[in-house]
One Martini backbone bead per residue (centre of mass of N, CA, C, O) as a GRO file, in nm:
protein
  493
    1MET     BB    1  -2.688 -10.445  -1.830
    2THR     BB    2  -2.655 -10.354  -1.543
    3GLU     BB    3  -2.838 -10.566  -1.416
    4VAL     BB    4  -2.682 -10.809  -1.514
    5LYS     BB    5  -2.412 -10.742  -1.372
    6GLU     BB    6  -2.519 -10.727  -1.083
    7ILE     BB    7  -2.646 -11.019  -1.071
    8TRP     BB    8  -2.374 -11.166  -1.221
    9VAL     BB    9  -2.106 -11.118  -1.049
   10ASP     BB   10  -2.128 -11.435  -0.902
   11VAL     BB   11  -2.112 -11.629  -1.122
   12ASP     BB   12  -2.112 -11.948  -1.214
   13SER     BB   13  -2.007 -12.178  -1.443
   14GLY     BB   14  -2.297 -12.315  -1.474
   15LEU     BB   15  -2.433 -12.014  -1.571
   16LYS     BB   16  -2.283 -11.883  -1.822
   17ARG     BB   17  -2.477 -11.963  -2.054
   18HIS     BB   18  -2.686 -11.736  -1.985
   19VAL     BB   19  -2.517 -11.501  -2.080
   20HIS     BB   20  -2.513 -11.581  -2.377
   21ARG     BB   21  -2.820 -11.571  -2.411
   22THR     BB   22  -2.843 -11.271  -2.348
   23LEU     BB   23  -2.671 -11.174  -2.589
   24PHE     BB   24  -2.851 -11.295  -2.806
   25LEU     BB   25  -3.099 -11.130  -2.726
   26LEU     BB   26  -2.972 -10.854  -2.792
   27GLU     BB   27  -2.941 -10.912  -3.093
   28ASP     BB   28  -3.242 -10.933  -3.141
   29PHE     BB   29  -3.311 -10.648  -3.050
   30GLU     BB   30  -3.152 -10.507  -3.274
   31ARG     BB   31  -3.306 -10.620  -3.522
   32VAL     BB   32  -3.587 -10.473  -3.402
   33GLY     BB   33  -3.491 -10.184  -3.256
   34LEU     BB   34  -3.445 -10.180  -2.929
   35VAL     BB   35  -3.139 -10.164  -3.000
   36HIS     BB   36  -2.799 -10.020  -3.010
   37ALA     BB   37  -2.493 -10.124  -3.162
   38ALA     BB   38  -2.154 -10.000  -3.088
   39LYS     BB   39  -1.826  -9.925  -3.163
   40ALA     BB   40  -1.574  -9.810  -2.987
   41ASP     BB   41  -1.257  -9.683  -2.953
   42ASP     BB   42  -1.181  -9.932  -2.741
   43GLY     BB   43  -1.353 -10.193  -2.880
   44ARG     BB   44  -1.618 -10.169  -2.748
   45TRP     BB   45  -1.949 -10.236  -2.679
   46ARG     BB   46  -2.246 -10.033  -2.722
   47LEU     BB   47  -2.557  -9.965  -2.567
   48THR     BB   48  -2.866  -9.834  -2.706
   49VAL     BB   49  -3.165  -9.700  -2.583
   50PRO     BB   50  -3.446  -9.594  -2.662
   51GLU     BB   51  -3.646  -9.358  -2.526
   52ALA     BB   52  -3.914  -9.511  -2.542
   53LEU     BB   53  -3.810  -9.756  -2.379
   54HIS     BB   54  -3.732  -9.609  -2.131
   55GLU     BB   55  -4.017  -9.512  -2.061
   56ARG     BB   56  -4.144  -9.790  -2.038
   57LEU     BB   57  -3.964  -9.891  -1.807
   58ARG     BB   58  -4.016  -9.655  -1.606
   59SER     BB   59  -4.331  -9.703  -1.576
   60ARG     BB   60  -4.293  -9.959  -1.376
   61TRP     BB   61  -4.193  -9.735  -1.182
   62SER     BB   62  -4.149  -9.556  -0.929
   63ALA     BB   63  -3.977  -9.291  -0.823
   64ASP     BB   64  -3.868  -9.430  -0.567
   65GLU     BB   65  -3.766  -9.689  -0.700
   66ALA     BB   66  -3.569  -9.556  -0.895
   67ALA     BB   67  -3.397  -9.405  -0.686
   68ASP     BB   68  -3.309  -9.659  -0.534
   69TRP     BB   69  -3.164  -9.799  -0.767
   70HIS     BB   70  -2.963  -9.574  -0.834
   71GLY     BB   71  -2.841  -9.556  -0.548
   72ARG     BB   72  -2.720  -9.843  -0.543
   73LEU     BB   73  -2.529  -9.794  -0.783
   74VAL     BB   74  -2.370  -9.560  -0.659
   75ASP     BB   75  -2.266  -9.730  -0.423
   76ASN     BB   76  -2.100  -9.920  -0.602
   77ALA     BB   77  -1.911  -9.700  -0.705
   78LEU     BB   78  -1.808  -9.605  -0.425
   79ALA     BB   79  -1.658  -9.883  -0.364
   80LEU     BB   80  -1.412  -9.812  -0.570
   81LEU     BB   81  -1.318  -9.623  -0.358
   82LYS     BB   82  -1.121  -9.469  -0.160
   83PRO     BB   83  -1.088  -9.326   0.120
   84GLY     BB   84  -1.140  -8.982   0.019
   85ASP     BB   85  -1.207  -9.002  -0.270
   86PRO     BB   86  -1.283  -8.881  -0.559
   87TRP     BB   87  -1.449  -8.939  -0.852
   88SER     BB   88  -1.179  -8.898  -1.029
   89ALA     BB   89  -1.065  -9.189  -0.890
   90LEU     BB   90  -1.164  -9.379  -1.068
   91PRO     BB   91  -1.109  -9.642  -1.226
   92ALA     BB   92  -1.012  -9.696  -1.547
   93GLY     BB   93  -1.191  -9.976  -1.570
   94ALA     BB   94  -1.468  -9.806  -1.502
   95GLY     BB   95  -1.642  -9.749  -1.770
   96TYR     BB   96  -1.938  -9.728  -1.687
   97TRP     BB   97  -1.901  -9.494  -1.475
   98TRP     BB   98  -1.780  -9.283  -1.663
   99ARG     BB   99  -2.052  -9.274  -1.837
  100HIS     BB  100  -2.309  -9.316  -1.590
  101LEU     BB  101  -2.303  -9.170  -1.315
  102VAL     BB  102  -2.470  -8.911  -1.365
  103TRP     BB  103  -2.731  -9.050  -1.443
  104HIS     BB  104  -2.780  -9.189  -1.172
  105MET     BB  105  -2.751  -8.933  -0.992
  106GLN     BB  106  -2.991  -8.769  -1.112
  107TYR     BB  107  -3.213  -8.960  -0.977
  108CYS     BB  108  -3.102  -8.955  -0.657
  109ASP     BB  109  -2.892  -8.674  -0.683
  110PRO     BB  110  -2.903  -8.383  -0.841
  111ALA     BB  111  -2.710  -8.200  -0.679
  112GLN     BB  112  -2.457  -8.377  -0.711
  113ALA     BB  113  -2.454  -8.379  -1.019
  114ALA     BB  114  -2.419  -8.071  -1.053
  115ARG     BB  115  -2.147  -8.057  -0.904
  116LEU     BB  116  -1.979  -8.261  -1.064
  117VAL     BB  117  -1.993  -8.124  -1.361
  118THR     BB  118  -1.833  -7.849  -1.240
  119PHE     BB  119  -1.579  -8.000  -1.183
  120PRO     BB  120  -1.266  -8.016  -1.307
  121GLY     BB  121  -1.185  -8.304  -1.229
  122TRP     BB  122  -1.416  -8.437  -1.394
  123GLN     BB  123  -1.384  -8.299  -1.665
  124ILE     BB  124  -1.094  -8.390  -1.718
  125ALA     BB  125  -1.127  -8.696  -1.693
  126LYS     BB  126  -1.336  -8.725  -1.919
  127ILE     BB  127  -1.160  -8.613  -2.150
  128GLN     BB  128  -0.924  -8.812  -2.121
  129ARG     BB  129  -1.114  -9.074  -2.169
  130LEU     BB  130  -1.383  -8.950  -2.369
  131GLY     BB  131  -1.375  -8.675  -2.440
  132ALA     BB  132  -1.597  -8.436  -2.526
  133GLN     BB  133  -1.847  -8.625  -2.537
  134GLY     BB  134  -1.841  -8.720  -2.242
  135LEU     BB  135  -1.907  -8.440  -2.119
  136LEU     BB  136  -2.160  -8.367  -2.283
  137ALA     BB  137  -2.335  -8.594  -2.167
  138ASP     BB  138  -2.341  -8.480  -1.881
  139LEU     BB  139  -2.445  -8.188  -1.938
  140ALA     BB  140  -2.725  -8.283  -2.062
  141LEU     BB  141  -2.837  -8.385  -1.772
  142VAL     BB  142  -2.769  -8.080  -1.671
  143ASP     BB  143  -2.977  -7.807  -1.628
  144SER     BB  144  -2.766  -7.525  -1.653
  145PRO     BB  145  -2.578  -7.251  -1.688
  146GLU     BB  146  -2.307  -7.401  -1.655
  147SER     BB  147  -2.353  -7.635  -1.856
  148ARG     BB  148  -2.413  -7.457  -2.105
  149ALA     BB  149  -2.145  -7.300  -2.106
  150THR     BB  150  -1.957  -7.543  -2.135
  151ALA     BB  151  -2.074  -7.654  -2.399
  152SER     BB  152  -2.013  -7.400  -2.567
  153VAL     BB  153  -1.705  -7.415  -2.542
  154ILE     BB  154  -1.666  -7.688  -2.673
  155HIS     BB  155  -1.790  -7.621  -2.951
  156GLU     BB  156  -1.597  -7.388  -3.017
  157VAL     BB  157  -1.328  -7.545  -3.006
  158MET     BB  158  -1.405  -7.786  -3.199
  159ASN     BB  159  -1.545  -7.686  -3.462
  160GLY     BB  160  -1.659  -7.977  -3.581
  161GLU     BB  161  -1.499  -8.174  -3.455
  162GLU     BB  162  -1.417  -8.450  -3.321
  163HIS     BB  163  -1.551  -8.578  -2.994
  164GLY     BB  164  -1.388  -8.800  -2.915
  165SER     BB  165  -1.147  -8.986  -2.718
  166ARG     BB  166  -0.900  -8.896  -2.938
  167LEU     BB  167  -0.728  -8.659  -2.836
  168ASP     BB  168  -0.495  -8.455  -2.880
  169PRO     BB  169  -0.290  -8.289  -2.669
  170GLY     BB  170  -0.340  -8.006  -2.789
  171LYS     BB  171  -0.653  -8.008  -2.788
  172GLN     BB  172  -0.687  -8.076  -2.492
  173ALA     BB  173  -0.545  -7.824  -2.381
  174GLU     BB  174  -0.725  -7.616  -2.523
  175LEU     BB  175  -0.992  -7.700  -2.397
  176LEU     BB  176  -0.913  -7.674  -2.089
  177GLN     BB  177  -0.826  -7.381  -2.105
  178ALA     BB  178  -1.107  -7.273  -2.196
  179LEU     BB  179  -1.245  -7.378  -1.922
  180GLY     BB  180  -1.031  -7.266  -1.683
  181HIS     BB  181  -0.828  -7.519  -1.670
  182MET     BB  182  -0.638  -7.769  -1.616
  183PRO     BB  183  -0.545  -8.104  -1.744
  184LEU     BB  184  -0.620  -8.136  -1.427
  185PRO     BB  185  -0.665  -8.181  -1.122
  186ARG     BB  186  -0.630  -7.967  -0.876
  187ALA     BB  187  -0.481  -7.919  -0.575
  188HIS     BB  188  -0.587  -7.621  -0.606
  189ALA     BB  189  -0.896  -7.434  -0.564
  190ASP     BB  190  -1.152  -7.273  -0.626
  191HIS     BB  191  -1.500  -7.267  -0.630
  192HIS     BB  192  -1.454  -7.418  -0.929
  193GLY     BB  193  -1.288  -7.650  -0.825
  194GLU     BB  194  -1.124  -7.904  -0.703
  195PRO     BB  195  -1.163  -8.116  -0.469
  196GLU     BB  196  -1.058  -8.218  -0.198
  197ARG     BB  197  -0.994  -8.449   0.023
  198PRO     BB  198  -1.227  -8.622   0.166
  199THR     BB  199  -1.367  -8.802   0.430
  200VAL     BB  200  -1.565  -8.890   0.200
  201ALA     BB  201  -1.634  -9.052  -0.060
  202GLY     BB  202  -1.745  -8.818  -0.315
  203GLN     BB  203  -1.705  -8.567  -0.184
  204PHE     BB  204  -1.701  -8.200  -0.121
  205VAL     BB  205  -1.405  -7.990  -0.107
  206VAL     BB  206  -1.249  -7.682  -0.068
  207GLN     BB  207  -0.972  -7.515  -0.201
  208PRO     BB  208  -0.732  -7.324  -0.263
  209GLN     BB  209  -0.530  -7.190  -0.462
  210SER     BB  210  -0.339  -7.255  -0.726
  211ALA     BB  211  -0.007  -7.427  -0.799
  212VAL     BB  212  -0.039  -7.458  -1.096
  213ARG     BB  213   0.138  -7.409  -1.400
  214ALA     BB  214   0.138  -7.702  -1.552
  215VAL     BB  215   0.019  -7.939  -1.809
  216LEU     BB  216   0.148  -8.254  -1.941
  217GLN     BB  217   0.134  -8.480  -2.216
  218LEU     BB  218   0.325  -8.733  -2.240
  219PRO     BB  219   0.467  -8.977  -2.370
  220ARG     BB  220   0.479  -9.290  -2.383
  221LEU     BB  221   0.740  -9.392  -2.204
  222THR     BB  222   0.877  -9.185  -2.022
  223PHE     BB  223   1.209  -9.144  -1.880
  224ASP     BB  224   1.272  -8.827  -1.924
  225PHE     BB  225   1.315  -8.490  -1.774
  226ALA     BB  226   1.341  -8.121  -1.835
  227LEU     BB  227   1.394  -7.800  -1.715
  228ALA     BB  228   1.440  -7.500  -1.790
  229PRO     BB  229   1.593  -7.234  -1.638
  230ASP     BB  230   1.333  -7.037  -1.718
  231ALA     BB  231   1.060  -7.213  -1.713
  232THR     BB  232   0.928  -7.228  -2.034
  233TRP     BB  233   1.050  -7.522  -2.084
  234LEU     BB  234   1.036  -7.876  -2.194
  235VAL     BB  235   1.197  -8.196  -2.180
  236ALA     BB  236   1.143  -8.522  -2.350
  237VAL     BB  237   1.209  -8.879  -2.313
  238GLY     BB  238   1.208  -9.217  -2.479
  239ASN     BB  239   1.056  -9.483  -2.685
  240ASP     BB  240   1.031  -9.285  -2.977
  241ARG     BB  241   1.308  -9.117  -3.067
  242LEU     BB  242   1.210  -8.849  -2.936
  243VAL     BB  243   1.238  -8.499  -2.886
  244HIS     BB  244   1.046  -8.320  -2.655
  245VAL     BB  245   0.910  -7.983  -2.683
  246TYR     BB  246   0.770  -7.766  -2.436
  247ASP     BB  247   0.526  -7.525  -2.363
  248LEU     BB  248   0.413  -7.386  -2.067
  249GLU     BB  249   0.207  -7.169  -2.149
  250THR     BB  250   0.049  -7.355  -2.377
  251GLN     BB  251   0.093  -7.671  -2.351
  252ALA     BB  252   0.270  -7.722  -2.609
  253LEU     BB  253   0.425  -7.838  -2.886
  254ARG     BB  254   0.704  -7.717  -3.039
  255ARG     BB  255   0.896  -7.981  -3.083
  256THR     BB  256   1.082  -8.228  -3.270
  257ILE     BB  257   1.353  -8.466  -3.226
  258ARG     BB  258   1.554  -8.685  -3.391
  259GLY     BB  259   1.701  -8.952  -3.279
  260PRO     BB  260   1.940  -9.232  -3.277
  261SER     BB  261   1.716  -9.389  -3.105
  262ASP     BB  262   1.453  -9.571  -2.963
  263MET     BB  263   1.621  -9.517  -2.679
  264LEU     BB  264   1.577  -9.264  -2.446
  265ARG     BB  265   1.724  -9.196  -2.109
  266HIS     BB  266   1.844  -8.892  -2.133
  267CYS     BB  267   1.804  -8.547  -2.010
  268ALA     BB  268   1.915  -8.200  -2.071
  269VAL     BB  269   1.982  -7.860  -1.978
  270ALA     BB  270   2.158  -7.610  -2.017
  271PRO     BB  271   2.223  -7.351  -1.803
  272ASP     BB  272   2.171  -7.140  -2.062
  273GLY     BB  273   1.956  -7.287  -2.273
  274THR     BB  274   2.094  -7.365  -2.567
  275PHE     BB  275   2.088  -7.683  -2.496
  276ILE     BB  276   2.042  -8.034  -2.554
  277MET     BB  277   2.077  -8.334  -2.372
  278THR     BB  278   2.135  -8.672  -2.489
  279ARG     BB  279   2.074  -9.036  -2.420
  280ALA     BB  280   2.131  -9.342  -2.549
  281VAL     BB  281   2.134  -9.662  -2.588
  282GLY     BB  282   2.472  -9.720  -2.639
  283GLU     BB  283   2.534  -9.408  -2.643
  284LYS     BB  284   2.633  -9.107  -2.690
  285ALA     BB  285   2.612  -8.799  -2.629
  286GLN     BB  286   2.393  -8.528  -2.729
  287ALA     BB  287   2.348  -8.215  -2.908
  288TRP     BB  288   2.083  -7.956  -2.911
  289ASP     BB  289   1.937  -7.702  -3.037
  290ALA     BB  290   1.685  -7.525  -2.879
  291VAL     BB  291   1.573  -7.378  -3.144
  292SER     BB  292   1.637  -7.566  -3.411
  293GLY     BB  293   1.735  -7.883  -3.346
  294GLU     BB  294   2.021  -7.902  -3.406
  295GLU     BB  295   2.311  -8.051  -3.419
  296MET     BB  296   2.594  -8.035  -3.205
  297LEU     BB  297   2.934  -7.964  -3.297
  298PRO     BB  298   3.111  -8.077  -3.073
  299PHE     BB  299   3.063  -8.357  -2.830
  300LYS     BB  300   3.265  -8.494  -2.573
  301VAL     BB  301   3.089  -8.650  -2.417
  302GLY     BB  302   2.988  -8.943  -2.334
  303ALA     BB  303   2.829  -9.165  -2.143
  304VAL     BB  304   2.544  -9.058  -1.986
  305GLY     BB  305   2.369  -9.115  -1.700
  306GLU     BB  306   2.387  -8.838  -1.531
  307SER     BB  307   2.262  -8.507  -1.417
  308VAL     BB  308   2.353  -8.197  -1.242
  309TYR     BB  309   2.279  -7.899  -1.056
  310GLY     BB  310   2.412  -7.578  -0.977
  311PRO     BB  311   2.556  -7.300  -0.915
  312ASP     BB  312   2.655  -7.088  -1.155
  313GLY     BB  313   2.639  -7.319  -1.392
  314MET     BB  314   2.654  -7.583  -1.265
  315TRP     BB  315   2.772  -7.910  -1.408
  316VAL     BB  316   2.709  -8.263  -1.352
  317ALA     BB  317   2.844  -8.571  -1.475
  318TYR     BB  318   2.816  -8.921  -1.556
  319ASN     BB  319   3.063  -9.127  -1.694
  320THR     BB  320   3.024  -9.457  -1.790
  321SER     BB  321   3.293  -9.513  -1.942
  322THR     BB  322   3.501  -9.387  -1.704
  323GLY     BB  323   3.383  -9.326  -1.410
  324SER     BB  324   3.320  -9.006  -1.415
  325PHE     BB  325   3.318  -8.680  -1.320
  326VAL     BB  326   3.178  -8.422  -1.534
  327TYR     BB  327   3.189  -8.176  -1.781
  328PRO     BB  328   2.990  -8.180  -2.051
  329LEU     BB  329   3.128  -7.972  -2.251
  330THR     BB  330   3.444  -8.115  -2.204
  331ASN     BB  331   3.496  -8.378  -2.015
  332GLU     BB  332   3.596  -8.278  -1.755
  333ARG     BB  333   3.735  -8.383  -1.475
  334ARG     BB  334   3.614  -8.424  -1.135
  335GLY     BB  335   3.853  -8.538  -1.003
  336THR     BB  336   3.841  -8.831  -0.883
  337LYS     BB  337   3.769  -9.139  -0.902
  338PRO     BB  338   3.563  -9.356  -0.827
  339THR     BB  339   3.566  -9.667  -0.640
  340THR     BB  340   3.304  -9.711  -0.818
  341LYS     BB  341   3.090  -9.834  -1.034
  342GLY     BB  342   2.776  -9.740  -1.126
  343MET     BB  343   2.672  -9.463  -1.083
  344SER     BB  344   2.387  -9.312  -0.905
  345GLN     BB  345   2.168  -9.094  -0.785
  346LEU     BB  346   2.216  -8.797  -0.812
  347ALA     BB  347   2.318  -8.529  -0.573
  348LEU     BB  348   2.297  -8.166  -0.534
  349ALA     BB  349   2.370  -7.914  -0.365
  350ALA     BB  350   2.281  -7.583  -0.388
  351ASP     BB  351   2.589  -7.488  -0.310
  352GLY     BB  352   2.795  -7.713  -0.450
  353ALA     BB  353   2.958  -7.889  -0.206
  354THR     BB  354   2.767  -8.155  -0.252
  355LEU     BB  355   2.799  -8.499  -0.368
  356ALA     BB  356   2.574  -8.759  -0.440
  357ALA     BB  357   2.621  -9.126  -0.465
  358CYS     BB  358   2.538  -9.444  -0.606
  359GLY     BB  359   2.641  -9.761  -0.582
  360ARG     BB  360   2.706 -10.067  -0.590
  361GLY     BB  361   2.555 -10.221  -0.316
  362GLY     BB  362   2.470  -9.942  -0.151
  363GLN     BB  363   2.676  -9.720  -0.206
  364ILE     BB  364   2.756  -9.403  -0.042
  365LEU     BB  365   2.881  -9.097  -0.176
  366LEU     BB  366   3.078  -8.805  -0.084
  367TRP     BB  367   3.143  -8.496  -0.257
  368ASP     BB  368   3.361  -8.256  -0.394
  369PRO     BB  369   3.301  -8.119  -0.705
  370ARG     BB  370   3.545  -7.917  -0.727
  371SER     BB  371   3.793  -8.111  -0.611
  372GLY     BB  372   3.715  -8.435  -0.571
  373ARG     BB  373   3.672  -8.488  -0.279
  374LEU     BB  374   3.630  -8.720  -0.038
  375LEU     BB  375   3.407  -8.701   0.237
  376ALA     BB  376   3.221  -8.974   0.229
  377GLU     BB  377   3.118  -9.309   0.357
  378LEU     BB  378   2.849  -9.484   0.369
  379PRO     BB  379   2.673  -9.719   0.466
  380ARG     BB  380   2.548  -9.983   0.349
  381GLN     BB  381   2.262 -10.063   0.185
  382PRO     BB  382   2.006 -10.312   0.195
  383HIS     BB  383   1.866 -10.149  -0.042
  384GLU     BB  384   1.745 -10.025  -0.311
  385ILE     BB  385   1.811  -9.725  -0.470
  386HIS     BB  386   1.595  -9.444  -0.591
  387ARG     BB  387   1.688  -9.187  -0.404
  388LEU     BB  388   1.853  -8.871  -0.363
  389GLY     BB  389   1.903  -8.613  -0.103
  390LEU     BB  390   1.986  -8.264  -0.034
  391ALA     BB  391   2.073  -8.019   0.135
  392PRO     BB  392   2.166  -7.707   0.048
  393ASP     BB  393   2.419  -7.745   0.281
  394GLY     BB  394   2.465  -8.064   0.352
  395SER     BB  395   2.320  -8.147   0.650
  396TRP     BB  396   2.149  -8.360   0.478
  397ILE     BB  397   2.003  -8.688   0.398
  398ALA     BB  398   1.807  -8.853   0.150
  399ILE     BB  399   1.670  -9.197   0.151
  400GLY     BB  400   1.537  -9.397  -0.116
  401ASP     BB  401   1.395  -9.706  -0.112
  402LEU     BB  402   1.207  -9.987  -0.147
  403TYR     BB  403   1.059  -9.914   0.165
  404ARG     BB  404   1.197  -9.622   0.230
  405LEU     BB  405   1.237  -9.299   0.404
  406ARG     BB  406   1.536  -9.120   0.494
  407VAL     BB  407   1.663  -8.883   0.741
  408LEU     BB  408   2.003  -8.764   0.766
  409GLU     BB  409   2.254  -8.643   0.938
  410LEU     BB  410   2.538  -8.427   0.879
  411PRO     BB  411   2.789  -8.653   0.962
  412GLY     BB  412   2.644  -8.850   1.196
  413LEU     BB  413   2.359  -9.000   1.110
  414ARG     BB  414   2.117  -8.886   1.237
  415GLU     BB  415   1.789  -8.959   1.279
  416ARG     BB  416   1.493  -8.795   1.206
  417PHE     BB  417   1.333  -8.990   0.992
  418THR     BB  418   1.070  -9.230   0.887
  419LEU     BB  419   0.925  -9.357   0.585
  420GLU     BB  420   0.669  -9.571   0.461
  421GLN     BB  421   0.801  -9.611   0.144
  422THR     BB  422   0.780  -9.707  -0.195
  423ARG     BB  423   0.977  -9.637  -0.442
  424THR     BB  424   1.112  -9.346  -0.381
  425ARG     BB  425   1.061  -9.044  -0.585
  426PHE     BB  426   1.179  -8.765  -0.467
  427ALA     BB  427   1.178  -8.427  -0.339
  428THR     BB  428   1.387  -8.135  -0.254
  429THR     BB  429   1.411  -7.902   0.010
  430GLU     BB  430   1.473  -7.726   0.283
  431ASP     BB  431   1.162  -7.783   0.417
  432TRP     BB  432   1.071  -8.007   0.191
  433LEU     BB  433   0.898  -8.298   0.080
  434ALA     BB  434   0.822  -8.488  -0.216
  435VAL     BB  435   0.581  -8.761  -0.196
  436PRO     BB  436   0.470  -9.034  -0.319
  437ASP     BB  437   0.095  -9.128  -0.302
  438ALA     BB  438  -0.016  -9.250  -0.536
  439ARG     BB  439  -0.219  -8.984  -0.652
  440ARG     BB  440  -0.037  -8.841  -0.451
  441VAL     BB  441   0.135  -8.564  -0.273
  442GLN     BB  442   0.352  -8.538  -0.022
  443ILE     BB  443   0.417  -8.283   0.226
  444ARG     BB  444   0.725  -8.277   0.411
  445SER     BB  445   0.914  -8.229   0.668
  446THR     BB  446   1.267  -8.219   0.713
  447ARG     BB  447   1.261  -8.228   1.036
  448THR     BB  448   0.989  -8.439   1.109
  449GLY     BB  449   0.771  -8.547   0.874
  450GLU     BB  450   0.545  -8.370   0.860
  451LEU     BB  451   0.235  -8.302   0.736
  452LEU     BB  452   0.164  -8.013   0.527
  453ASN     BB  453   0.060  -8.150   0.253
  454THR     BB  454  -0.171  -8.224  -0.030
  455LEU     BB  455  -0.150  -8.338  -0.363
  456GLU     BB  456  -0.452  -8.346  -0.578
  457ALA     BB  457  -0.404  -8.413  -0.935
  458HIS     BB  458  -0.398  -8.702  -1.004
  459THR     BB  459  -0.529  -9.004  -1.197
  460ASP     BB  460  -0.254  -9.140  -1.121
  461ASP     BB  461   0.021  -9.279  -1.029
  462VAL     BB  462   0.291  -9.155  -0.874
  463ARG     BB  463   0.653  -9.179  -0.976
  464ASP     BB  464   0.761  -8.864  -0.981
  465CYS     BB  465   0.990  -8.624  -0.823
  466ARG     BB  466   1.098  -8.280  -0.902
  467MET     BB  467   1.333  -8.030  -0.927
  468SER     BB  468   1.436  -7.753  -1.035
  469PRO     BB  469   1.731  -7.590  -1.072
  470ASP     BB  470   1.601  -7.329  -0.897
  471ARG     BB  471   1.374  -7.448  -0.690
  472LYS     BB  472   1.074  -7.324  -0.802
  473HIS     BB  473   0.995  -7.619  -0.913
  474LEU     BB  474   0.759  -7.878  -0.935
  475MET     BB  475   0.772  -8.220  -1.053
  476THR     BB  476   0.509  -8.445  -1.168
  477LYS     BB  477   0.475  -8.801  -1.243
  478ASP     BB  478   0.284  -9.044  -1.393
  479ARG     BB  479   0.192  -9.346  -1.528
  480GLY     BB  480   0.047  -9.174  -1.775
  481ASP     BB  481   0.246  -8.924  -1.843
  482THR     BB  482   0.169  -8.697  -1.648
  483LEU     BB  483   0.271  -8.354  -1.611
  484ILE     BB  484   0.342  -8.140  -1.330
  485VAL     BB  485   0.374  -7.791  -1.269
  486TRP     BB  486   0.490  -7.623  -0.979
  487ASP     BB  487   0.466  -7.379  -0.738
  488ALA     BB  488   0.660  -7.389  -0.467
  489ALA     BB  489   0.562  -7.135  -0.301
  490ALA     BB  490   0.244  -7.249  -0.299
  491ILE     BB  491   0.253  -7.517  -0.136
  492VAL     BB  492   0.405  -7.363   0.120
  493PRO     BB  493   0.325  -7.058   0.255
   0.00000   0.00000   0.00000
């Protein structure tokens, strides 16, 4: 089938009937036992050729001819990668290569195959896509002490359970934790870890120790998430009506709370960690006990659009019903009403002295959240704003819009630098910005924009970066709803 696909990749419409004839021929082969066809978990059909037939076909080629053929196919797989990407960045749709890359590589470059199956990045990606059986198939091709030890761990954890591609998140986390690494390629790893971005696609380069604290597989279509003040658990909400509470130490689901609506759009954790606030589409905010999961009444705040944290238990929310900044526990208004409705993209300086918010039409306002005094109104922005960020002391503002990210000094608005980034949902600290860049996260200086580090941990495009309330942890979430919690102090030593 591989040969057929390679030869017929540019087939024209006049020859497509021959493809159908080939498929009919394969059906005949199955009837006489030359191949076995089975439907996989993803609904696609897989062909297995008996080993005896494999040997018969292989006997027609010399060892050099076979190695050359396998090498050409590995080169074809390499062409699917962007320059500098590791093998774990193969496109999700490249199903054949996820299943058979190691097999081809074993024939043309056994040393590279042996290295590939021992890297956590590849092991993790295989388990995420193809389950335990997918990784076991790779390990069986490479006979080494490392591969045998890894296979033994997998069998022990699975303990007779189904090894297929649809592992639940808890079992997946348990398996990967038992293998000695997080459930995603780490941005930094020891000599057993995921290679950093090499200069040539598919090559391996080793990075220093991991900054990853935890990896969580959130539900599909997660809209919002929040880390507890003590950084031991995380809450996530989305399109499934459930409030999901995760334990960061075990990377397992602690509990679920059934919300009032099919679509939950916002969540936050109280500064003291005692309750969770959620807001559904068209509903007022609700509070849930963080331990029992029971709803707490009364909860006075109305429809909360967003909320942000400051020092000493400071918590500011935007009430979309009244158009006011309020204290969520009491709905007490903080200062005067904004001059425009529909405020969003709230950002609060770490010292609690400056609150930034974006209004409709690209208007950015700066407030003193304690007194409610309007500090400044920035010029209207020409493009849709996706994220605002403030320096801890309010001395600069970062503005991420549809096309770029700019850092401007306050109050004079002198531009420090501009990054050409699209739809940027970045995170800010005093010294660096975390900026999504495809499957990577760029760490850039807040003073110059210089690239300080690159976090290569996700296997899908990163869509959101956020800092924890205490600014000690960075959270990054990708398109596949995998969330990674990083130790901020280890990102830029």
